[in-house]
Short mmCIF file of C-alpha atoms in Angstrom, two decimals:
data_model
loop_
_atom_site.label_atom_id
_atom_site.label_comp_id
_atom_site.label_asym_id
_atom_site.label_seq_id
_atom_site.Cartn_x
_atom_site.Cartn_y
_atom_site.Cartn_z
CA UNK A 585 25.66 -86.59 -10.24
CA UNK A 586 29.41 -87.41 -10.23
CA UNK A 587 32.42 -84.71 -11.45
CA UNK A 588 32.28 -85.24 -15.00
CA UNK A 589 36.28 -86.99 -16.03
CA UNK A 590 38.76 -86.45 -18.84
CA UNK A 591 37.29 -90.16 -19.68
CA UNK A 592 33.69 -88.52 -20.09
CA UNK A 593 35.50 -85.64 -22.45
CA UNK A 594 37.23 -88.39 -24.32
CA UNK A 595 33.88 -90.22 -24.57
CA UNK A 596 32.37 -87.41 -25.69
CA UNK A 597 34.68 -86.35 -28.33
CA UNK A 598 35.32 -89.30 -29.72
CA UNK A 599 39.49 -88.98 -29.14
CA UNK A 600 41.25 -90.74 -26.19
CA UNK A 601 42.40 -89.21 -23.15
CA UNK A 602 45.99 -88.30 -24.15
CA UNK A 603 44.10 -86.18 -26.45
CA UNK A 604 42.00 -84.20 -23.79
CA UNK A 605 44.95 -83.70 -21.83
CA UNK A 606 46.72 -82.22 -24.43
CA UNK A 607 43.97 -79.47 -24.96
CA UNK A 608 43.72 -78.98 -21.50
CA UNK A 609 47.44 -78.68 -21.52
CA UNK A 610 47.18 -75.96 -24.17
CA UNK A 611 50.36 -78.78 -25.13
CA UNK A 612 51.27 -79.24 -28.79
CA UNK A 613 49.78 -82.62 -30.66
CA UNK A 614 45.94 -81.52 -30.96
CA UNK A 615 44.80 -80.02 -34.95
CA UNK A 616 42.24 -76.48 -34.00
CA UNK A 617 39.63 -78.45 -35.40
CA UNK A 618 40.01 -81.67 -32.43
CA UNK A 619 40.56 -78.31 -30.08
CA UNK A 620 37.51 -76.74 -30.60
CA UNK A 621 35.58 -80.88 -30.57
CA UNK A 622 37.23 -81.11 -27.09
CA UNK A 623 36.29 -77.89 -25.82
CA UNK A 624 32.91 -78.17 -26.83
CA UNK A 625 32.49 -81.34 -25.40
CA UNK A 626 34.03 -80.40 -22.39
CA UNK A 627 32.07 -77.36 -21.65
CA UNK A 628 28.31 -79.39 -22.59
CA UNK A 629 29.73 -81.98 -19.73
CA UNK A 630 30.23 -79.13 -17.37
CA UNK A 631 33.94 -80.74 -17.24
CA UNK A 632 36.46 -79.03 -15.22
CA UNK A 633 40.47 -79.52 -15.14
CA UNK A 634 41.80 -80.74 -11.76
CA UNK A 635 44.10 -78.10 -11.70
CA UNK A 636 46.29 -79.37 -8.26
CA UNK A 637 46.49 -82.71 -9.88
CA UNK A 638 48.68 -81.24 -12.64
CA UNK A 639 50.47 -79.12 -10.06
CA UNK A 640 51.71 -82.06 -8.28
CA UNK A 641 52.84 -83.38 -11.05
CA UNK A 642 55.35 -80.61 -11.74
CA UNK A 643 58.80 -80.42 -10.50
CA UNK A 644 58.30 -76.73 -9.51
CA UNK A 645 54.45 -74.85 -9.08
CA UNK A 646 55.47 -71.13 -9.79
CA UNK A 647 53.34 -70.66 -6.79
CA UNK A 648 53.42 -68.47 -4.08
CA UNK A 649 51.44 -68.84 -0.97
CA UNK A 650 49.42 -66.14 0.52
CA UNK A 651 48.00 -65.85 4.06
CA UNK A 652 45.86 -63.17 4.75
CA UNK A 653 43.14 -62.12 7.34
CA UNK A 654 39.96 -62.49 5.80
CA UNK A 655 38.14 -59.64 8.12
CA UNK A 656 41.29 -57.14 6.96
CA UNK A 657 40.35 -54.80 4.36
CA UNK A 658 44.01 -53.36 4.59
CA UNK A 659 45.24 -57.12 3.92
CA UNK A 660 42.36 -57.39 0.84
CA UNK A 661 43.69 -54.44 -1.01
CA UNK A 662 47.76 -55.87 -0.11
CA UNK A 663 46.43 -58.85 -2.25
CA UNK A 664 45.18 -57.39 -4.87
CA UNK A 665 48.74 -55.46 -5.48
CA UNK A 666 50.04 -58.92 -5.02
CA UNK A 667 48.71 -60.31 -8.07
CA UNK A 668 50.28 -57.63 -10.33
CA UNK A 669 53.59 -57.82 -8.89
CA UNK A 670 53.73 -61.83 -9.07
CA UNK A 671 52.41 -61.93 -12.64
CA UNK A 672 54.77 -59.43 -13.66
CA UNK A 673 57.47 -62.02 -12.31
CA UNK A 674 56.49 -65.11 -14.19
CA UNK A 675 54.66 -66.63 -10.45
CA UNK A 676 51.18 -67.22 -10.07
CA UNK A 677 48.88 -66.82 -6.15
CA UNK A 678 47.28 -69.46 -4.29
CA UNK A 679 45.45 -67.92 -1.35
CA UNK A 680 44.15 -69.21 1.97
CA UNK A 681 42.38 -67.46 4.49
CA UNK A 682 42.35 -66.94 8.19
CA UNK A 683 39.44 -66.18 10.06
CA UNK A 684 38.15 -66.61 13.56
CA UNK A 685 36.71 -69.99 12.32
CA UNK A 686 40.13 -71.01 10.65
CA UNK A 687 43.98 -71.02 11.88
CA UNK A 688 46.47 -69.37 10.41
CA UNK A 689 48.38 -72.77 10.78
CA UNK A 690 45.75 -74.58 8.83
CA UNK A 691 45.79 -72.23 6.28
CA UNK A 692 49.40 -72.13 5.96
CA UNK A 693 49.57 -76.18 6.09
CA UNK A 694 46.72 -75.78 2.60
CA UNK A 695 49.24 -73.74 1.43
CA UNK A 696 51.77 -76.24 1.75
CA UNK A 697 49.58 -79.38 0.61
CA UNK A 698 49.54 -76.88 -2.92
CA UNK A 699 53.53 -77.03 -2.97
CA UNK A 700 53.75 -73.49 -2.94
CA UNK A 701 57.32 -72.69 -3.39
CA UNK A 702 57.33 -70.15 -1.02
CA UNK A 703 55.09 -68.63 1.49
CA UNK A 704 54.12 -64.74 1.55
CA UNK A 705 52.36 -64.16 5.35
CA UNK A 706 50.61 -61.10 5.64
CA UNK A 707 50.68 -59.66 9.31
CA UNK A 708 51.09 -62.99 10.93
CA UNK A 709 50.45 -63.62 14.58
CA UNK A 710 53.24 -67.01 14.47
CA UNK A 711 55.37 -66.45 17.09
CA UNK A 712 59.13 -65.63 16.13
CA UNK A 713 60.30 -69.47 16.51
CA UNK A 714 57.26 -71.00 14.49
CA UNK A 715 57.84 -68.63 11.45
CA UNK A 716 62.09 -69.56 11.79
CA UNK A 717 60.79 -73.62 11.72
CA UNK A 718 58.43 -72.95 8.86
CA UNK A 719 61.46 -71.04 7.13
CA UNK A 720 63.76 -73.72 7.21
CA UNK A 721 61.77 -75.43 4.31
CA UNK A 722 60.82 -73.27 1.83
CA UNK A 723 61.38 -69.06 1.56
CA UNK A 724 59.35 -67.19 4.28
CA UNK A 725 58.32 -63.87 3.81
CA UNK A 726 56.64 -61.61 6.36
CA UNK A 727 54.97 -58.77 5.11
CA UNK A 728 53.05 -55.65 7.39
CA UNK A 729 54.66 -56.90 10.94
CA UNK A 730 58.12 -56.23 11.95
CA UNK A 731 59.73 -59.27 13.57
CA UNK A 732 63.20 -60.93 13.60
CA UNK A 733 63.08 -64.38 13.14
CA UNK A 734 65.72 -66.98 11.60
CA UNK A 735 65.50 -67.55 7.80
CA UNK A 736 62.86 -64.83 7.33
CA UNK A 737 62.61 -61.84 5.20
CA UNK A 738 60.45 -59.02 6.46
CA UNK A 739 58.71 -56.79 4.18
CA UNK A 740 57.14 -53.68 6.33
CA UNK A 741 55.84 -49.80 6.38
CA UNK A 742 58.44 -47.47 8.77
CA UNK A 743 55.22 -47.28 11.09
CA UNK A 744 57.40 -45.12 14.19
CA UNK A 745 57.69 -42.67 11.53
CA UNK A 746 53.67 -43.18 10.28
CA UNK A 747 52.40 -42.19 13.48
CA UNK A 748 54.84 -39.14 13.54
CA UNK A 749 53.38 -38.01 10.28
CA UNK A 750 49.93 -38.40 12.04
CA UNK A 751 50.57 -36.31 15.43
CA UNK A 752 53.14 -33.83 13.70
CA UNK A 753 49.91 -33.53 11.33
CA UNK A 754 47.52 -32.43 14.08
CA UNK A 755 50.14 -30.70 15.82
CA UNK A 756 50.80 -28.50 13.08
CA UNK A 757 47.17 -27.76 12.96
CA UNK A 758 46.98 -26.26 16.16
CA UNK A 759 46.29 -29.34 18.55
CA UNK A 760 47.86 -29.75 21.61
CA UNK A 761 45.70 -32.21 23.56
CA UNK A 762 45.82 -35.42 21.55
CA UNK A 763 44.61 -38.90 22.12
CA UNK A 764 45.92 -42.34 20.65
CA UNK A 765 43.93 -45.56 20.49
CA UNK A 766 46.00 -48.25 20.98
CA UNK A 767 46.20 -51.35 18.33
CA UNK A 768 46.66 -54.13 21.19
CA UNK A 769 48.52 -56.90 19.96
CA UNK A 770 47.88 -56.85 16.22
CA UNK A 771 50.78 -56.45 14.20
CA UNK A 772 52.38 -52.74 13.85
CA UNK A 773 50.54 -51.58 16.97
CA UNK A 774 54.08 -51.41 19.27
CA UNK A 775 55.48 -49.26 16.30
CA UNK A 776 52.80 -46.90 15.80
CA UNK A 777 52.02 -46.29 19.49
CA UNK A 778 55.64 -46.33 20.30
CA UNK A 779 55.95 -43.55 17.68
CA UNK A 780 52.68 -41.33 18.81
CA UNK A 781 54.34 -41.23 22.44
CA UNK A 782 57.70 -39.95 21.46
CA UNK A 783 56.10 -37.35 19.04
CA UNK A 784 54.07 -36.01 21.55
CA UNK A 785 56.94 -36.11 24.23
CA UNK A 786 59.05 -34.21 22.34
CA UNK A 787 56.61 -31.34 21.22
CA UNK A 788 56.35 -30.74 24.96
CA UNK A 789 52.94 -32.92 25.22
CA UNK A 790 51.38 -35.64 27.45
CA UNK A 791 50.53 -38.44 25.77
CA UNK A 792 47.12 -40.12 26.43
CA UNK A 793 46.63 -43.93 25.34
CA UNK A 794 43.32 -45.50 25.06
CA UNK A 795 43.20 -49.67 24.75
CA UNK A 796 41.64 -50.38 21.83
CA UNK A 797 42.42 -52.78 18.46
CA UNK A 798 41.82 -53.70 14.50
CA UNK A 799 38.45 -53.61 14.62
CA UNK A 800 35.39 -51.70 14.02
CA UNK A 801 34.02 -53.26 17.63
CA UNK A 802 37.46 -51.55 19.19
CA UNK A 803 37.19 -48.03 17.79
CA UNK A 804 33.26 -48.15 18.74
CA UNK A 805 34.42 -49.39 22.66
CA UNK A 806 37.10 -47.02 22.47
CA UNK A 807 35.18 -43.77 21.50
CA UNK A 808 32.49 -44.82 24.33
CA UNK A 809 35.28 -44.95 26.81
CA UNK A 810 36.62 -41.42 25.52
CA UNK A 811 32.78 -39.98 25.92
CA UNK A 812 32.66 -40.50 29.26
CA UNK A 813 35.54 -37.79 29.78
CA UNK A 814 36.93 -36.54 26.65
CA UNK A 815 38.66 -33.84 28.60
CA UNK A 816 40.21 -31.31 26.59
CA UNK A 817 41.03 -33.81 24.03
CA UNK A 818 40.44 -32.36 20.22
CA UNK A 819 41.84 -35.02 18.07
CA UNK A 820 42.95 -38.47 17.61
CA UNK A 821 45.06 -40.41 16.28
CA UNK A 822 43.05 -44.25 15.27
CA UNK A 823 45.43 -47.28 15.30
CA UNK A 824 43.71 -48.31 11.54
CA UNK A 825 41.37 -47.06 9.08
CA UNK A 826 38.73 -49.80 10.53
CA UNK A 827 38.63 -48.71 14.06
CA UNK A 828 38.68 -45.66 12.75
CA UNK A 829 35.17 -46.10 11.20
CA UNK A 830 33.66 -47.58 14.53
CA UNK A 831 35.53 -44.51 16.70
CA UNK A 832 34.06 -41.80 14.46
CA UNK A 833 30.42 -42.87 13.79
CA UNK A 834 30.32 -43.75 18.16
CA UNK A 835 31.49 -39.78 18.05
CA UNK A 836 29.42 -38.47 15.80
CA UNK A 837 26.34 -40.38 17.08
CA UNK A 838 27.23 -38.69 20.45
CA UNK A 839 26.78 -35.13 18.73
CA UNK A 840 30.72 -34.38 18.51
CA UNK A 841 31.45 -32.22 15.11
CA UNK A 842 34.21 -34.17 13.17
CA UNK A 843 36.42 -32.38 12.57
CA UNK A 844 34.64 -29.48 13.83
CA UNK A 845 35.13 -30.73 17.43
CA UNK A 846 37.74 -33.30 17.17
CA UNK A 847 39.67 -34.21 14.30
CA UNK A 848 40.34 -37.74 13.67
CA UNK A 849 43.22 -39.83 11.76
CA UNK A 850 43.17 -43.47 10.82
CA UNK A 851 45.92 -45.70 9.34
CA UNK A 852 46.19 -47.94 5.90
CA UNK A 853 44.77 -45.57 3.63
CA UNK A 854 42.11 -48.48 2.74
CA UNK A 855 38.93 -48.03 0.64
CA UNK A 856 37.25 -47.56 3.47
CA UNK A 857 38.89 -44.46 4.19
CA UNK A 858 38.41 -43.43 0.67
CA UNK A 859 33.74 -43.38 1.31
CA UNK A 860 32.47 -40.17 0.44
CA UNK A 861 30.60 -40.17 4.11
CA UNK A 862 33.99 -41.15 5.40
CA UNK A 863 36.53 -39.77 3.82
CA UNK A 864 39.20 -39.97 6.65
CA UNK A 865 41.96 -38.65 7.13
CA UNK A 866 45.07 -41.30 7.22
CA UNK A 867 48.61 -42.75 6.71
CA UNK A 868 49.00 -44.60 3.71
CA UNK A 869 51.13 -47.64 3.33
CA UNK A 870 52.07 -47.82 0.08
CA UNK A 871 50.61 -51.45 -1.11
CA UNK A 872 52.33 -51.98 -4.44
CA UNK A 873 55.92 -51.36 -3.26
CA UNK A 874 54.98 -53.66 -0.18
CA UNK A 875 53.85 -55.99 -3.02
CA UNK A 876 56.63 -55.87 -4.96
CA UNK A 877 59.04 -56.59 -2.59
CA UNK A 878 57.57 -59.10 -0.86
CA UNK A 879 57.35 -60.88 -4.44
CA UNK A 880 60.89 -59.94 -5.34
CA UNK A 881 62.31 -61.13 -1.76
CA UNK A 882 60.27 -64.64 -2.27
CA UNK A 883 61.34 -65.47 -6.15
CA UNK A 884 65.42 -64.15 -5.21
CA UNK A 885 65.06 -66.40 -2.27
CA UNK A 886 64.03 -69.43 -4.58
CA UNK A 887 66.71 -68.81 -7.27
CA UNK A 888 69.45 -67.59 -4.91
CA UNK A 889 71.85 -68.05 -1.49
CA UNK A 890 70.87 -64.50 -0.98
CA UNK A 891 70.86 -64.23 3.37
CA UNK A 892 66.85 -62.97 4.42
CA UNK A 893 66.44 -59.21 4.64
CA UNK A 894 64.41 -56.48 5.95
CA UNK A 895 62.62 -54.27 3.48
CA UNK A 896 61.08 -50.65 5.24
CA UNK A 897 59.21 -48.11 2.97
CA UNK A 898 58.17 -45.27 3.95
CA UNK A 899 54.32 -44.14 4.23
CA UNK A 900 52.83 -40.83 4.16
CA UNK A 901 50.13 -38.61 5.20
CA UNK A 902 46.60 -38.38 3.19
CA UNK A 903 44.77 -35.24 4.51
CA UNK A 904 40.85 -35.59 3.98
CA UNK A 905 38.05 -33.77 5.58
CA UNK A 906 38.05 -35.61 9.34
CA UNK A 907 40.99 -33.31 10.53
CA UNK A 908 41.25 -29.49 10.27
CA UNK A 909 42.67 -26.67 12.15
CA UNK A 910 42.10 -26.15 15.99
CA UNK A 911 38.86 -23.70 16.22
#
């Protein structure tokens, strides 16, 4: 069966289609009584309002355009927080997804098709020049990479001084011998590992870098590589709080004690981190300031000459029950 019309509702309700779109509207012109006929009708039709069809016929949206990584739970909860802070601003969401079976420029160009008024990108992997083109139309913001591009405001976590929070965490817990598994290219990883290697250089300690990345697949191929000769290593520092999950059940599986024998920290402070048979140990990046200002930077962008800025807040340590003291 075909999409039931506005013509079917009129049909239906025996009023014309000015009428229907009126109600639909929530407009003026329409007594409670023709409401409630409308809605009645339009609900036994299954009818549905075309809701991009009376998008493009606005002169603005109120929308702002979200990209985020479908497989990211840190991302997910960055979304959520960015509902609250554009409602709270009079703007409304339209997301699109990227995922290994869809490009971040295809979702951005759906984003686009939507006339989002600006576009909020969350940890993009657009080169510099492609996010200073894609600028040059509408507001760009970046949000959870740190990048310097033409035209685009950067909203970000100060992750050099994350991953100190991490290793000055162990440190102080008696740890000397301290591994980091690397992020590879995904955005933040330069930061964080740039951070862990000056922290441990200036305690007096050799750093020790494992390749790794964001997911679950590149803690568990990380921890296997560790196994092999974990040394005198006793703790580590996880680029996030999913490879995190991968590196400690490969660990534990082995017969390691966490923390007993090696205490563990992830990054994001996700709901992952928060499982009772989890509960890691982790920095926290603060998603409703992140949210916030990446709203606030988008809507002053639209209503103002204001130049594009960078925005750093500052995370902060989470202890749970994957780290403790060195025994």
């Amino acid at each position: 069966m075909s999409r039931p019309t506005m013509e079917d509702v009129a049909a239906r309700a025996g009023v014309s289609r000015a009428l229907v779109s009126i109600v639909y509207r929530d407009a003026p012109g329409a007594s409670e009584a023709t409401r409630a006929r409308v809605l009645e009708a339009g609900a036994a039709l299954g009818y549905r309002p075309d809701h991009r069809a009376r998008l493009l016929g606005r002169t603005r949206t109120r929308l702002l355009g979200v990209t985020f990584d479908v497989q990211a739970p840190f991302q997910g909860d960055l979304v959520e927080a960015l509902y609250a802070a554009a409602e709270s601003s009079g703007y409304d969401l339209a997301l699109n997804a990227v995922a290994r079976t869809r490009s971040e420029a295809r979702a951005i160009q759906s984003l686009l098709d939507y006339r989002c008024e600006a576009l909020i990108l969350l940890g993009p992997q657009l080169s510099a020049s492609a996010l200073a083109d894609l600028a040059t139309n509408q507001p760009v913001v970046v949000v959870a990479r740190k990048v310097k591009a033409a035209g685009v405001d950067v909203v970000r976590t100060d992750d050099l001084d994350g991953s100190r929070q991490a290793v000055r965490h162990l440190i102080d817990l008696g740890h000397r011998n301290i591994l980091h598994v690397d992020g590879g290219k995904a955005p933040g990883a330069t930061e964080r590992r740039t951070g862990y290697r000056n922290t441990m250089r200036r305690a007096g300690l050799t750093p020790v870098v494992l390749p790794g990345g964001p997911t679950e697949n590149h803690g568990v191929n990380a921890a296997q590589t560790f196994l092999k000769d974990p040394g005198e290593i006793t703790a580590a520092t996880i680029f996030n709080d999913r490879a995190a999950v991968g590196f400690l059940n490969t660990v534990r599986d082995s017969g390691l004690r966490v923390p007993d024998d090696l205490s563990v920290i992830g990054y994001d402070n996700t709901t992952l981190a928060t499982l009772t048979h989890i509960d890691l140990t982790t920095i926290a990046q603060p998603t409703p300031a992140l949210a916030k200002l990446a709203v606030e930077r988008a809507t002053v962008r639209l209503t103002t000459k204001t130049p594009p800025s960078e925005e750093v807040v500052a995370p902060h340590l989470i202890p749970r029950s994957t780290t403790s003291p060195r025994t």
